[in-house]
Coordinates of C-alpha atoms and ligand atoms in Angstrom, one line a residue:
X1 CA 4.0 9.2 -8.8
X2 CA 4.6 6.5 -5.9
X3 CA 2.4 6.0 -2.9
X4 CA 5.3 7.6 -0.8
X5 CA 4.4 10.6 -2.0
X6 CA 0.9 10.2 -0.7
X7 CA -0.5 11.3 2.4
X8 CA -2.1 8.2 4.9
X9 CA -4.8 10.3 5.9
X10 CA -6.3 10.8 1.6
X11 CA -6.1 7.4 1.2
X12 CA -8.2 4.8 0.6
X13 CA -6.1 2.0 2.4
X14 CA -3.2 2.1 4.6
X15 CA -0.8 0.0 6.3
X16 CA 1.6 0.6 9.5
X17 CA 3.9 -2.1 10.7
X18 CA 1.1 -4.6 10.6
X19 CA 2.2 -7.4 11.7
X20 CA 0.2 -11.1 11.8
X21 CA 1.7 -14.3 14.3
X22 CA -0.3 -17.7 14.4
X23 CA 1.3 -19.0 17.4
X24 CA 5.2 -20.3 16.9
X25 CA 7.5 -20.0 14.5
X26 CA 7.8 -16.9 11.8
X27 CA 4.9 -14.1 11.6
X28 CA 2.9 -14.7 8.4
X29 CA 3.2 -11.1 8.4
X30 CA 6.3 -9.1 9.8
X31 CA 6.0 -4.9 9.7
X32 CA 4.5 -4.6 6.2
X33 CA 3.7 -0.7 5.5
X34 CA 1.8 0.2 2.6
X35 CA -0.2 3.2 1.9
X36 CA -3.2 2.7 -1.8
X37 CA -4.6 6.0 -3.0
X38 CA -8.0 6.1 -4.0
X39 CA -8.5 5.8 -7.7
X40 CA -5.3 3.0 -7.4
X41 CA -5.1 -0.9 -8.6
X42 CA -2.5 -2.7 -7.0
X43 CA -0.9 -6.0 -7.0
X44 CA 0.3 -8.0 -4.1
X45 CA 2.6 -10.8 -5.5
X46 CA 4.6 -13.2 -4.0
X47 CA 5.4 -16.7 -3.7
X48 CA 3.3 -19.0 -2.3
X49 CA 3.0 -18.7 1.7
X50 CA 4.6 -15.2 1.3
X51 CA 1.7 -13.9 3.0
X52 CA -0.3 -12.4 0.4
X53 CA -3.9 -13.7 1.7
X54 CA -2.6 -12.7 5.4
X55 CA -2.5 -9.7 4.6
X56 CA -5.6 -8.9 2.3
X57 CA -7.2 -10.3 4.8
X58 CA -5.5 -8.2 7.6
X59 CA -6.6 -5.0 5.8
X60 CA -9.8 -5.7 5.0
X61 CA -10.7 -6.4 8.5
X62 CA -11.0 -10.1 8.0
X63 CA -8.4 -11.0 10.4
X64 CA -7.2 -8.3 13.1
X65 CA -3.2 -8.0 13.2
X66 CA -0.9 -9.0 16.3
X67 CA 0.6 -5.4 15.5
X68 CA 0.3 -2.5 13.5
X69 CA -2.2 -0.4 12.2
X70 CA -5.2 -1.1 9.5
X71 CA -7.2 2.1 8.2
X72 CA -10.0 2.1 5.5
X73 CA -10.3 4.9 4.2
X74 CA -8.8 7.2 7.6
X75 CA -11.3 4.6 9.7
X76 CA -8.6 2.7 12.2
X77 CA -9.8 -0.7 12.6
X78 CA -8.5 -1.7 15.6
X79 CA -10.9 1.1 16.9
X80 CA -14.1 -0.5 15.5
X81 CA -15.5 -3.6 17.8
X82 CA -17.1 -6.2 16.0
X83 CA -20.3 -5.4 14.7
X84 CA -18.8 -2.3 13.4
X85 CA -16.4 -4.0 11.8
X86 CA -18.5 -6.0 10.4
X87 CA -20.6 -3.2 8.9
X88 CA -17.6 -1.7 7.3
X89 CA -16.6 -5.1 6.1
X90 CA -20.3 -5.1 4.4
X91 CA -20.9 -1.5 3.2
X92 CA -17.4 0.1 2.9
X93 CA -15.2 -3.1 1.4
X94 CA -15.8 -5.3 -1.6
X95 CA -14.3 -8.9 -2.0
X96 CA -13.5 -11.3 -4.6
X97 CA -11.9 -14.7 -4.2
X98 CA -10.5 -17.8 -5.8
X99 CA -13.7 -19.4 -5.9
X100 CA -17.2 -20.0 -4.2
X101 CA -18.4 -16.2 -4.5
X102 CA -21.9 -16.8 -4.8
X103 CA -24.8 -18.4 -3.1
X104 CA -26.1 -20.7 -5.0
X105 CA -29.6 -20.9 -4.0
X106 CA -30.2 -17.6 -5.2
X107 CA -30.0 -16.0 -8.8
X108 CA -27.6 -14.0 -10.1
X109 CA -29.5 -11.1 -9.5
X110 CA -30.2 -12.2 -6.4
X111 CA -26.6 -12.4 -5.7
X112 CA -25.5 -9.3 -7.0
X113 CA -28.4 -7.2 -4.5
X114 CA -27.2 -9.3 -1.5
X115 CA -24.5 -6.5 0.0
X116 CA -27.4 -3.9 -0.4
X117 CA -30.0 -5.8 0.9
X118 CA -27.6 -6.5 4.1
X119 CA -26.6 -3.0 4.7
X120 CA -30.6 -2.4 5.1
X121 CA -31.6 -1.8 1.5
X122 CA -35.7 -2.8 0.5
X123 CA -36.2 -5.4 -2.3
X124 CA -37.9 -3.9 -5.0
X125 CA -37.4 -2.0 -8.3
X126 CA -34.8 0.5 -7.3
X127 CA -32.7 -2.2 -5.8
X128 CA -33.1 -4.4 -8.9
X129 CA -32.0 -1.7 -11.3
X130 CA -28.9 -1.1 -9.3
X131 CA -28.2 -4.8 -9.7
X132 CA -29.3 -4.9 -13.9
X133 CA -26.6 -2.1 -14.3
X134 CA -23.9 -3.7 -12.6
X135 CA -24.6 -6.6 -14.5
X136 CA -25.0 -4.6 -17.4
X137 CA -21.3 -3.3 -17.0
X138 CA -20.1 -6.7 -16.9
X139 CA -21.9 -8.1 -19.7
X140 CA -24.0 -10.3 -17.8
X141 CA -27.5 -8.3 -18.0
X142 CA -28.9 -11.3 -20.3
X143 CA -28.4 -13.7 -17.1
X144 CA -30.1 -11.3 -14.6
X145 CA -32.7 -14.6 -13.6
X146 CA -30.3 -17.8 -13.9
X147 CA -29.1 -19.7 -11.6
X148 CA -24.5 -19.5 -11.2
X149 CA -25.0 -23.3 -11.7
X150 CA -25.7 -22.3 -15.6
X151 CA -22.4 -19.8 -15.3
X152 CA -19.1 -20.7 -16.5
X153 CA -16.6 -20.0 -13.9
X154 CA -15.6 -16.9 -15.9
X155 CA -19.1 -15.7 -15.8
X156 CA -19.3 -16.2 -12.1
X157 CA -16.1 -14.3 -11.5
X158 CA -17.9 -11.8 -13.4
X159 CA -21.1 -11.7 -11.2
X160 CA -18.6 -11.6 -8.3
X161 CA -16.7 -8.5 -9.4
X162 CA -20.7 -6.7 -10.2
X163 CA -21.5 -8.0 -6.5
X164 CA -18.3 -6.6 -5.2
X165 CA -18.8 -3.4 -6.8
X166 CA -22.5 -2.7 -6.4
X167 CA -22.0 -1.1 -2.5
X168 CA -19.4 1.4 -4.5
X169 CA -17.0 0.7 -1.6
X170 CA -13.8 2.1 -0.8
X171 CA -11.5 -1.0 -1.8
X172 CA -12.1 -4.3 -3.5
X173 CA -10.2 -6.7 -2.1
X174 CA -9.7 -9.5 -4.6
X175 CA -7.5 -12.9 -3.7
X176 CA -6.3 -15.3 -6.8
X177 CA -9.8 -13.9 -8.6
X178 CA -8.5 -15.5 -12.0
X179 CA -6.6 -18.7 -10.9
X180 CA -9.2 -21.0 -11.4
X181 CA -9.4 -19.5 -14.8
X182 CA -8.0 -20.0 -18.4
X183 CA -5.6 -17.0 -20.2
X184 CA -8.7 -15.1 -22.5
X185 CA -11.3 -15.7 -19.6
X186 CA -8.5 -14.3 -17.1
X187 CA -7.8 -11.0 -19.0
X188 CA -11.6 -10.6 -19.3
X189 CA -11.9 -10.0 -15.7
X190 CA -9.0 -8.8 -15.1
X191 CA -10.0 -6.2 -17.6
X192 CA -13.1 -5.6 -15.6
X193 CA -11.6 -4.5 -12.4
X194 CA -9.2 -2.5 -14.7
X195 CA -12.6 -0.4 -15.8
X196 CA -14.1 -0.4 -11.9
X197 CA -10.3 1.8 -11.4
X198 CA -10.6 3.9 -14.6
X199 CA -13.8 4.6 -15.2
X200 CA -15.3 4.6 -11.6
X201 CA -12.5 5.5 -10.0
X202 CA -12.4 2.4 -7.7
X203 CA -9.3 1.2 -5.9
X204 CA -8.1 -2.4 -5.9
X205 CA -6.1 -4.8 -4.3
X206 CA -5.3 -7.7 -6.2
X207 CA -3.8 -10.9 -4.3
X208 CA -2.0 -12.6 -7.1
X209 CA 1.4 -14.8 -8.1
X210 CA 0.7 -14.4 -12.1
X211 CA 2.3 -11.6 -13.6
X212 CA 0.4 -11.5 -16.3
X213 CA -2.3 -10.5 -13.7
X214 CA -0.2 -8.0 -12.3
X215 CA 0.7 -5.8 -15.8
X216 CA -3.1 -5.3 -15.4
X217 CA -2.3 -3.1 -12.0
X218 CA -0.8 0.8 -11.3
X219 CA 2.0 -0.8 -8.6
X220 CA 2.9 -4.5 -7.8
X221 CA 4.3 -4.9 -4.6
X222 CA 5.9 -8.0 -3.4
X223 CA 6.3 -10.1 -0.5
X224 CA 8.4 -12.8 0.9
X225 CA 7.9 -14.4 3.9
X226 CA 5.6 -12.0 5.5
X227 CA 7.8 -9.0 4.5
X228 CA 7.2 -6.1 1.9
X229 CA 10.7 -6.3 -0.3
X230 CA 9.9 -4.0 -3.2
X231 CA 7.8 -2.6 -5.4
X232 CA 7.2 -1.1 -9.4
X233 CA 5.3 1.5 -10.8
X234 CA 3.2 0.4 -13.7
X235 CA 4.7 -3.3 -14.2
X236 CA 4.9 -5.1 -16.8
X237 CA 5.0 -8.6 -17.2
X238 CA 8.8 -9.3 -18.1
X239 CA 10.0 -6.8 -14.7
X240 CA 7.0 -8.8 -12.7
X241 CA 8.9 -12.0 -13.8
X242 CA 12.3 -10.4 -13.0
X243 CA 11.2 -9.0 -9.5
X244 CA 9.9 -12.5 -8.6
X245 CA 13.1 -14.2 -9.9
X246 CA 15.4 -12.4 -7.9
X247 CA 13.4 -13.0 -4.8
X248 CA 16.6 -14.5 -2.6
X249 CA 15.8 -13.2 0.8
X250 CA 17.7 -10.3 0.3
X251 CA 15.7 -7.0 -0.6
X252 CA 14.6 -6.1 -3.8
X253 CA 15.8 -2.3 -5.2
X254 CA 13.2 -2.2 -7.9
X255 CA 12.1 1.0 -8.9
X256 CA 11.9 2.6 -5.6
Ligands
ADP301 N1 -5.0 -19.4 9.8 C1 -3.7 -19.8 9.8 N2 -3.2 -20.5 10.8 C2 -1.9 -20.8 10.8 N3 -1.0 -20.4 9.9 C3 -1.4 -19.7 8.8 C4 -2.8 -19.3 8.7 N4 -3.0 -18.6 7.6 C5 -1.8 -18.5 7.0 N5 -0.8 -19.2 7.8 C6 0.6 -19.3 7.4 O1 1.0 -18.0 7.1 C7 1.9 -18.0 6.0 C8 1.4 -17.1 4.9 O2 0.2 -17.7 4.4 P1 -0.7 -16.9 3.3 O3 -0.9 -15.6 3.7 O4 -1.8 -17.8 3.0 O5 0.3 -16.9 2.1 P2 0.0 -16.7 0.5 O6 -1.4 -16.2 0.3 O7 1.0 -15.8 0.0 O8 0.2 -18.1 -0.1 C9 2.1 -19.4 5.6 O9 3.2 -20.0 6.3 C10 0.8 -20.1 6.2 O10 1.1 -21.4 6.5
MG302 MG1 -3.1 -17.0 -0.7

């Protein structure tokens, strides 16, 4: 199945000639259309200033586009004003970045409860449960009361990805979540946004230029210079590699 085949309107994200200027010179993003089904994990690859942050930040209402249309799950975003924006950007989407997820005055329980207590949520033992089982599902139960000071940067990816997940929202939006980290410590995370898709039917977008990353995902898509130039259904690493390698401005015929 592709995502052509899949109506805007049941998805979870979807993308309409969005477009993103800064000024001058070339949009960072020029007319990039792409529709995720729920229950999906894709990869958005590209080379460096492609404009793979641009647009995950773009559809997760981060950033508002020059042009085009954002909608979370059927919710246009232009339509929202701020606030409202920012409540779907705190109960409806999940993020994960590079680096510097958590607060670091508060534990990792702490951390993990913090998009609940935001949307309105009361401290106490319902809340806290919530957050022991999302740690539980990333291992990380046993490090409820530390500090991420005491975390290795894999654990603390890990704590991200329970934070991200604990709202059950409509897409995680992960950028570069595993750069910072080594091969094993990688494919452990990776692995757990893998799950988040499989077993709680989750959908993901996953900024990222490794394709190791991306044989983790459904679909990679790939960018270049702002512009959506292909795609493939269930990559693996070797056709990631490929894809990338032929990247010459032309467009890419992969597996349409
Ligand atoms: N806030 C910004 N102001 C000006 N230019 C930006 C900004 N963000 C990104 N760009 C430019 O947009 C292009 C795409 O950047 P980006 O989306 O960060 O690419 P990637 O994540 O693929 O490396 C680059 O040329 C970058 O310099
Ligand atoms: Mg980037």
């Amino acid at each position: 199945m592709t995502t052509t085949a899949v109506t805007e309107s049941g998805a979870a994200l979807a993308l309409d000639g969005v477009s993103r200027s800064y000024g001058g010179g070339a949009p960072a993003l020029d007319g990039v259309s792409l529709v995720v089904p729920r229950g999906r994990f894709v990869a958005v690859m590209g080379r460096s200033g492609s404009g793979k942050s641009t647009l995950l930040r773009c559809a997760a209402g981060l950033e508002r586009p020059t042009a085009g249309t954002v909608r979370v799950g059927g919710t246009d975003l232009a339509t929202l004003k701020a606030p409202a924006l920012t409540r779907l950007r705190r109960d409806r989407v999940g993020f994960v970045f590079q680096s510097l997820n958590l607060v670091s005055a508060l534990n990792v329980r702490e951390n993990v409860t913090l998009p609940l207590l935001l949307a309105g949520a009361r401290e106490g033992r319902e809340l806290d449960a919530r957050a022991l089982a999302g740690l539980a599902a990333v291992g990380l139960a046993d490090r409820a009361e530390d500090v991420p000071e005491n975390l290795s940067g894999g654990q603390r990816q890990r704590v991200a990805i329970a934070r991200a997940l604990v709202n059950e929202p409509e897409v995680v939006f992960a950028d570069e979540p595993t750069a910072a980290l080594d091969p094993v410590t990688a494919a452990g995370v990776l692995a757990l946004l893998r799950r988040a898709v499989d077993e709680r039917g989750r959908t993901v977008v996953l900024v990222t230029h490794d394709p190791v990353a991306a044989a983790w995902t459904d679909e990679a898509v790939f960018l270049e210079r702002g512009r959506l130039v292909g795609r493939l259904d269930r990559p693996d690493e070797a056709a990631v590699r490929a894809a990338l390698g032929a990247q010459t401005g032309q467009h890419l015929a992969v597996a349409r």
